[in-house]
Structure formats: C-alpha cells, structure tokens
C-alpha cells in the first residue's frame, strides 16, 4: 500500500487503440493488486481491471493538448492508453504503477493475497489435481528398465531438478553423482518421456563440462546405460539444441558438448535454436509489429519477417519433429540438452511429446506435460516471465514459443486436439498473471521452501472446471491417425502469425463470427437434445404402454423451438465500420461531409456499443469472484452472443 | 480447321504422371481436340482430364531419350509427364502448345461440350436485367430501364438495357456517354433499400487537359441526389494517376462542376501491375526453399495482400458512404471495367444480405461482372505461369474472389456458400466447359451466340446435386451490414487457391467433414425430438378428455 501515491484520479480518459476517436472518460483507481478504470455515465459504463503483475512496463508520453498520456503494456499483450489531465497526477500514477508492477519479494505477488472462498482442505486438494507419479505410471514406469532414484530427494545433487527422477535400473548412485558433476548445474541425464510401445525414451540434461578435452567416465556410463535401456536399438541420439557456434564457444568456458569419440554409439546432432536473448529481442519486435496502428500490408509483413519470430518457431518445431521421429520411427533413445537444459530443452522435449503422444493433445494431458517438462524440471518461470523486479536479461518468451508451436500444430491438425486455442491463451495469461502459485519461482525446491502449496492456489482445477470453454468441437479422439505420430509440415508458409494471442485485445481485428464458438454452441445444444430425446422416448414408452390401443391421429401442437446457434454475430461489432478512409479528410474524426454534423443516430450509437463491449470484456467481477479474472476474459466474453 | 492437324501424336503409352501429394500414375496419354487425358486403364486409379484451355505454359526437358513435359495450369496446378521417346515428347509438347493457345473463341471447348446432365433450368435465362429491374421497381420509382444502348453503339461494353434515373432522357444519356471513357456513362449499380441511397458506376470523364465539362453528365449524376443531399465520387486511382490521365483525354470530375460531390481517390492498381503481382505471389508459393525469411519477403514483395487490402478498403469505404453517411456514391477508375467492378460488387456483398446467398452471388456476378462488361476473355487469357509479354491479362476477378473469401473468413456464418464456390468460379473464369465466361461483353456474347451454342455455368451449378458441395453448413441468414476488418493482421493468404496444390488437405477436409457432421447430427436430433414431442402431445391431448369426464 505504501507504494500507492495516488489511489484515485478523476477525469481520466481511456483511448481505444483501434480508433482514437473512441474515448471513455472515467476514474482511475490504484489498489494493492489492480489498476481499475471505471467509466463514467450510465451509457458507456465500463470497468477495466488489470493485475499489477501483468503490467510489463509503463511509459509516459509527451503531453498533448488533451493531457498527459500514460501507456501501459501488459505481458498478455494488452496495451492501454490513459490520458490524465494533470501532470502531477500522471506522474504519481506512473511512479506508483512502476513500483507496483515490479515487486521485489515473492510475498508481494498476487497469488499470496488471492483468497477465493475455499477452505484449506479444498486448497490442498487443488494441488493434488495433477499427479506426476500417475503420469509416469501412465507411460508404463517404473518398469524393469527404469526406476525412480531417491538421490535428489533433498535436492542435494541438483537443486533445479525435481525430487523424483527416473534413471535406468542399471545405473548406480556413484554414476549419477559422477555424471551430475560433469554437467552444468548438476543436471544429469534423466528421463522425460518413455514410449511404452518400443521402449524408446526422450532424456534430458544440461551440457557436459567437457571443455576442449575433459571427459567423465561416469557420464559416459550413464549414456551407455540409457542407450542399453532400449533393448531394440544399438545407438542413441544426443541432440544439442544450440547452434553449433554457441556450443563451441561454451567449450572455452569449460562447458560444451559430447565428443562422439568418447561415448559409445552415440550420434551427435546440433539443431540450432537461438538463445533466450535472441528470442527476447525477436518477440519484442513481434510485439511492436502487432501493436502498430493501422500498418500497411508491407509494414506488417516486413515487420513480421524482421522479427524472425516465425523462423524461431519453425526451428523449435523441426527439433521436435526430429526427436519424435527418432523415437517413433527409429525406436531410438534421444538425449536432449542445450546449455542449462531448462529452456530450449523444455521446448523441444515437450513439442516432441505432443507429436508422439495423443494424451498430451488432451486438456488434462497438456496440463500434465507443462507440469512435468516445465514446472518440475525447473524452467525458470520467475526469471523468464519477470515476476519480480530483477535482471531484465533473464526474461525470455520461452514458454510462449512452446504455446505458439502448439497453436501451429492445431492449425494443421484441427481434429487432433481436445483443447482449443482459448485454452492456450488462458494458460499463457496465467503463467504471467501470478494469480496462482503454479508458475511462481524457478524450481521445485524454491517452491517448497516458499510453501507455495500452503499459501497459494493451483490453476489446474480452476481450468478444469471451465473445460467446456476450452474444448475443441472438432476433436476426434477415436480417429486412427490420431493414435500415431503427428507429422506436421514445415514449409515456411505453414507457420503463421498467431493473431488471437498477440492481438488478443484488439477485438476489431478478429473475425466477427467465430466458427469455433458456433460449433461449440451447436455441440452443447446437441447434448441437450440427446437428453431431451432420451426423455421423450422414455415418456413415450410409458404412455405407449398405457394407451397403446387407443391411439388416433391428431395434429400435435408442441413444437420445440428452432435451433438457435444463429446470430453468433456480435451485432455491434459487425455494424461498426473501421477507419477505411485513411484520413482523407484532414484527419476529421467522422466521415462527415462538408461540415454536416454526423447524424446522432445509429452510427454513433453502435460505435459506442462496440466500445462498451470492448472494455467490458476486460473487466470482471473481480471483487466477488476474483478467480474469474481471466477465464471470463475477452475470449469467453466473445462467445457471449452465441450463447444468447 | 481440324484439330487433327494439330495433333501429331494422338497417343503415347508408358507415360508417367507426377503430381504433388499423389502417387505417380503410369498409363496412356491421349490428346483430343480439347483435352489431355492420361489413363492407367486400371479401374482403381482415376484418369486425368485436363482442358487444353487450362494450360498456361509448358516446359520440356530431356534426359537421354526420356522426355519430360512440365505442364503449368491456369488453376495454378503443376504436373509433370515423363514421355518415353524424344519424338513423341516433342510432338506432344508442340500439340499441347498449339491447342492451348487457339486464337479463335469459337474453337473453344464450350462450343463442343454437350452436357451429360439434363438442363432443368437454363442458366442463360436465370438472371435477366428485366427481373432485377422488377425488384428495383418494387422499392422505388425513381429509375427507368433505358434501351438507348439497344444496338451497343452508344457503349459497346454495356448491355442493351441500363438502369438510369427516371428524369434523364435518352438524348442526355447519349451526351453523357460521349463524355465518358468508352461511352460508359453513369448507371445504377446498387440501390440501398434501407436509406434509398444508391451506388453508380461509370468510366472516367473525358475532361482532358482543358477541363471539358458536360452538363448532361452533371445532371445525370445529380439526379440521383435527394434535395439538399450530397454524394461521393470514389475514384479508384490515386490523384496523381488521375491527373496523368488528363493528358490522354481522360480525367476526373472537377469540384467546380460537381459542387454537390466530394471526390475521394484510392489506389487500386491497374491490371498489368496486378498480373505481375499474381506471378510473383505464385512464384513465392511454389518456392521450395525452406527459409522463412525468403517466404515472407517474397510474399511481401508480391504485393498481392496489399492489393487485397486496398480493394477491400475501397469497397468498405463505398459501403460506409452509403450506409453510414447516407450519401450516394459514384465509383469509377479509368475504363470502369476492372477496379470499379471490384469495388461495386464487394460493396454490395457488405451491404446486401441477398448477395451472400448462392443465388444472389451468382446474380451479382452476372450483373456486376458479366453484364457490366468485365473483359473476361482478355483478362483470363493467361494466368500466373504465362511467360510471354502480358497483353491485357490480369487477375482482376481473382482478386475480387479473394476479397470475398476474406469477408467469408471473417463472417463464416453469413454466407450461404463456402470457399468451394469461389474456387470453382476462379477455375471456370480461366478454363471451362461452359460458355459463361467467354467473350468480353454482352455484345460479343451475343455475336458468339453463346446462349444457343454453349451451356451456361449456372445451368450446372444450380442443380441440387452440385449445389450441395457449395453450401456453407454454418450459414444462418442475417440482415446485417457486415463490416470486415482490413487490418493486415486480419487478412490471410488464400491457401485454398494459392497453396492448393502444394499441400495435402486431408486434415482440413476431415475437419470440414466433422463440422458438417456436427451440424447435420444436430438437425437430425432436432427433427427427432420435434416429432417425438408431437407424438407426446397427441397422446396427452388424447388423455385429457378422459381425465376430465
């Protein structure tokens, strides 16, 4: 609270980014957790709630005639522009928000104050929703080849790894310890995915400390044991996901990569995914492009190209494809690493797993996969997402890229995923929102030390409760192709810009009618009809029995009402033209001729209507039901009209 | 002329056909007057039937005595034929070349094609101007149907019947025609029932460098304005291009002479630029390199998406003037046969729900493209693989279809038809067994006697068996004006046309089938529940008298 210099500013103007003529006047409030804008007046009443933890940066712009503009960029790609009439107010809000959005301690994060109306037992239960032990046993582990080693129970061998780790049965504790000493941060090779059908596995680790010539017998034995754990194969792949040049540079620092001569029967492979700094810059450029106001087609496409974002997505995807094919088609074990083995390695292992195993294409499966490959294996969420004020160089959209890869796959395989893109977008939002405890801290150990499970809530049951919103109506689980390996195409034109994520809050850019929402509504209705049908048949059977012999024809009167998935059209939006003029009349706000006043009627009204829809979509009944924050976000809001 | 003269080798055995994403087929290649046929003579594999008219260009290669012909089609497909024997290969190649570049329209396939189906409704009679005028008459009496162009002497590219303001006599029309490029004086394109505003189209006025004016032309377009109202002239060219046109006798409406009109210039490219854009786009799509940078920069350099954006934006602007500003609009570019028609037809799709039905869309194409004198024959003579110097080829109609597809993507529930209809129209505009897209204007079509000698595309499309393929399962009619987004993020590459032959559509087809299934199953259940409820109601009404004796 001490950071709030200015709890309330009146007469603040909120500028709609799609058209600067749509402006809302209202009051801006700063609370300990949220920035809240409440529009004035009954007609254009709107509420906008933004979590401080979602704020990426706050920028003051040069004063304009109308006041002092303040731009707020959020980690979920929302951008808000406020205009504050007094300079001092603007400055105070700026200072307060800058501080509030950069908490210094974990305890300041929203998840520690977020207190939904559930009891202790329920909260604890929420953390049991996903069980990694069950996941490994789903894979068929432990078995006679792989077992859990107790070696890291106290996080002593590797403090960024989970407590439970799978290693080959044949590996002895000294081998593990020796191998871990030969790997960056002690991240020795351990199992990520096991393929029941052919015993092939994906293992992961960090880079070896090989320098120019160092070798480690235990590490070599470790790899040998992994190779042998797959009875059907005579070699294994070691995939270094870094560009060769980067890996070579690491040798000078005593790190590096495996020398094929020292390890028996390994095939070594570089993949060439860039590091976190390149990815951060790339996304920054992408965000700039997505936020351009009415760009030309050339500006947009050039910007997209210059960002290199899709090139990076393609390289991650290709790495995933390589590994999934090695496992499914060649039946060969793969060890994946990068430098530390928590960024690129996590991306590549999880993409390969999604390609390999249909389970990860289900709602529950994706949750488990993120929990396993990202959360438990120590993807540094706090650093990468910038949860706390700190090293800006640690921030990188590594998990965004994984979600982007998933979306690209969903575009190519519309029937093979149980979830839809709203699920991905929601997960993305919560990774950054610090609303739940799942993505806080950088490792399992840190979370344990911080008592995350005791002090915060888990996101997964919350998403599960809302699963109806996240279902893909086209999902065909029984499809035979869906059982096997997905083989995505990787021609450049197969990779597309994910508008729904990066322009998530620019509603006017999205289709005004959504096929997805339409089909979801039809499916829901179909379910209802199935129930009705069963009920009718039951009733009829009863009546039939009673009156079988005295049936005579009469015209019925009851008619069930017609199917109503119709009009998923957001009328106000559909009826709102954009700025097609390109400012041909000296930037006049309305397309009004010769100084005629624009008619007060429909044109203006519906502009406003859509404005309301716009803003209300960001707001929520936070106070009473805070957990609804993002699930009731624009995406589900957009479905509103369909369900009418 | 006999086709046989051109066919040096009518058949070759042992030819191997390669197509992307399909197994190779070995079989016999036959050339007929209009088709290239490859048949494996096994019942299981389908035969390839390719219209010579569909062939855009060919390339030949030799390795020893094995010749290879690469056939590039106007529908953008590329196939490869391996032909044993150098002489056979050369013969086949030169025959294909000759047969695919026949100059005479009357030798085209539509004149030889006999339908294998019974023509129930003659498409040539499906959309006659008198009918659409009747609709107009039911809404307003401000307009009349003029026969001033009965013999096509006033304006060779206009139809014989034209809708003009009631108060303007034929004599004035003649004068106005002499003031407009190609005699294309302003005529009615669309009447917006909601507010009685209209959209007209014309060609550029012939003001020339000395600012010629024409009272009749001014009177003609002013007649469409209500008292005290003003209108917009949308010139599809930039002001610079319009200025340049003056030197060649063309020009634009001077403010002084048209004080009630506000002129807006847009920048829709001219046809030769569009053709170049198409060639570059298709080249980018066929590029086999796997570099992301190369793809995006080639896509950008083709300017295709920019063209889509500009055309769509202009159409939205026209629609906005009419619906939102309550103003009438006159649209023209230079000739009034290309960009003008793109704009007027797209504006109608945005404004008029009727144009979003299959029937209405066909009527729109008939009215705003065929009757309005878009020179299909010239524009569609070659497609993206033409290697000669372009004459007047241009993908004007394809761009229109692309824009429609963009709107369809953004409003997937507002169209009775699906993407297949648009792709089919693209194919048939470039090569067809039907006569609909032959000729450049109504007058030419009359001379060719197309309606007697060929079958109309509509005769075929409108058969219930065919229509099914084009129906959009998500369609729910609505009466709204639909405003598409023209932001670059919202405009997509039309993969159904441009990547059609470079990808396997198995997964997408499956998704489409699933969507159809979901909706059909819902309807089926709906019917079942309804009928059961009726039965129940019967039983219950039957019960009630018993319970109340």
mmCIF file of N, CA and C in Angstrom, chain B residues 204 235-248 251-252 263-267 270 334:
data_model
loop_
_atom_site.group_PDB
_atom_site.id
_atom_site.type_symbol
_atom_site.label_atom_id
_atom_site.label_comp_id
_atom_site.label_asym_id
_atom_site.label_seq_id
_atom_site.Cartn_x
_atom_site.Cartn_y
_atom_site.Cartn_z
ATOM 1 N N UNK B 204 -14.068 6.914 -66.446
ATOM 2 C CA UNK B 204 -13.601 8.275 -66.146
ATOM 3 C C UNK B 204 -14.237 9.289 -67.103
ATOM 4 N N UNK B 235 -12.931 7.644 -56.840
ATOM 5 C CA UNK B 235 -12.052 7.384 -57.978
ATOM 6 C C UNK B 235 -11.036 6.362 -57.506
ATOM 7 N N UNK B 236 -11.004 5.208 -58.158
ATOM 8 C CA UNK B 236 -10.167 4.115 -57.657
ATOM 9 C C UNK B 236 -8.683 4.356 -57.909
ATOM 10 N N UNK B 237 -8.374 5.467 -58.583
ATOM 11 C CA UNK B 237 -6.959 5.771 -58.873
ATOM 12 C C UNK B 237 -6.440 6.822 -57.909
ATOM 13 N N UNK B 238 -5.160 6.885 -57.753
ATOM 14 C CA UNK B 238 -4.596 7.972 -56.951
ATOM 15 C C UNK B 238 -4.787 9.263 -57.724
ATOM 16 N N UNK B 239 -4.696 10.368 -57.024
ATOM 17 C CA UNK B 239 -4.868 11.664 -57.677
ATOM 18 C C UNK B 239 -3.810 11.862 -58.766
ATOM 19 N N UNK B 240 -2.602 11.352 -58.497
ATOM 20 C CA UNK B 240 -1.527 11.508 -59.479
ATOM 21 C C UNK B 240 -1.872 10.783 -60.782
ATOM 22 N N UNK B 241 -2.345 9.556 -60.642
ATOM 23 C CA UNK B 241 -2.701 8.776 -61.837
ATOM 24 C C UNK B 241 -3.852 9.450 -62.574
ATOM 25 N N UNK B 242 -4.803 9.952 -61.793
ATOM 26 C CA UNK B 242 -5.954 10.603 -62.416
ATOM 27 C C UNK B 242 -5.520 11.875 -63.162
ATOM 28 N N UNK B 243 -4.579 12.592 -62.590
ATOM 29 C CA UNK B 243 -4.045 13.782 -63.257
ATOM 30 C C UNK B 243 -3.393 13.401 -64.580
ATOM 31 N N UNK B 244 -2.585 12.354 -64.503
ATOM 32 C CA UNK B 244 -1.887 11.911 -65.710
ATOM 33 C C UNK B 244 -2.870 11.543 -66.820
ATOM 34 N N UNK B 245 -4.011 10.986 -66.402
ATOM 35 C CA UNK B 245 -4.998 10.535 -67.382
ATOM 36 C C UNK B 245 -5.500 11.699 -68.228
ATOM 37 N N UNK B 246 -5.431 12.890 -67.678
ATOM 38 C CA UNK B 246 -5.908 14.067 -68.418
ATOM 39 C C UNK B 246 -5.173 14.234 -69.741
ATOM 40 N N UNK B 247 -3.874 13.969 -69.695
ATOM 41 C CA UNK B 247 -3.059 14.141 -70.889
ATOM 42 C C UNK B 247 -3.528 13.218 -72.021
ATOM 43 N N UNK B 248 -4.142 12.111 -71.631
ATOM 44 C CA UNK B 248 -4.629 11.184 -72.661
ATOM 45 C C UNK B 248 -6.124 11.366 -72.897
ATOM 46 N N UNK B 251 -9.502 11.934 -67.245
ATOM 47 C CA UNK B 251 -9.522 12.914 -66.172
ATOM 48 C C UNK B 251 -10.457 12.549 -65.051
ATOM 49 N N UNK B 252 -10.865 13.556 -64.305
ATOM 50 C CA UNK B 252 -11.773 13.323 -63.179
ATOM 51 C C UNK B 252 -12.704 14.507 -63.028
ATOM 52 N N UNK B 263 -14.943 14.192 -53.930
ATOM 53 C CA UNK B 263 -14.190 13.155 -54.616
ATOM 54 C C UNK B 263 -13.155 12.540 -53.675
ATOM 55 N N UNK B 264 -13.067 11.230 -53.687
ATOM 56 C CA UNK B 264 -12.055 10.536 -52.876
ATOM 57 C C UNK B 264 -11.216 9.677 -53.812
ATOM 58 N N UNK B 265 -9.919 9.799 -53.691
ATOM 59 C CA UNK B 265 -9.054 8.959 -54.519
ATOM 60 C C UNK B 265 -8.521 7.783 -53.714
ATOM 61 N N UNK B 266 -8.562 6.621 -54.278
ATOM 62 C CA UNK B 266 -7.947 5.453 -53.649
ATOM 63 C C UNK B 266 -6.860 4.956 -54.600
ATOM 64 N N UNK B 267 -6.195 3.886 -54.200
ATOM 65 C CA UNK B 267 -5.036 3.481 -55.004
ATOM 66 C C UNK B 267 -5.099 2.016 -55.400
ATOM 67 N N UNK B 270 -3.512 -0.868 -61.430
ATOM 68 C CA UNK B 270 -4.010 -1.199 -62.763
ATOM 69 C C UNK B 270 -3.644 -2.627 -63.124
ATOM 70 N N UNK B 334 -10.464 4.159 -64.518
ATOM 71 C CA UNK B 334 -10.233 4.643 -65.869
ATOM 72 C C UNK B 334 -11.321 4.129 -66.805
#
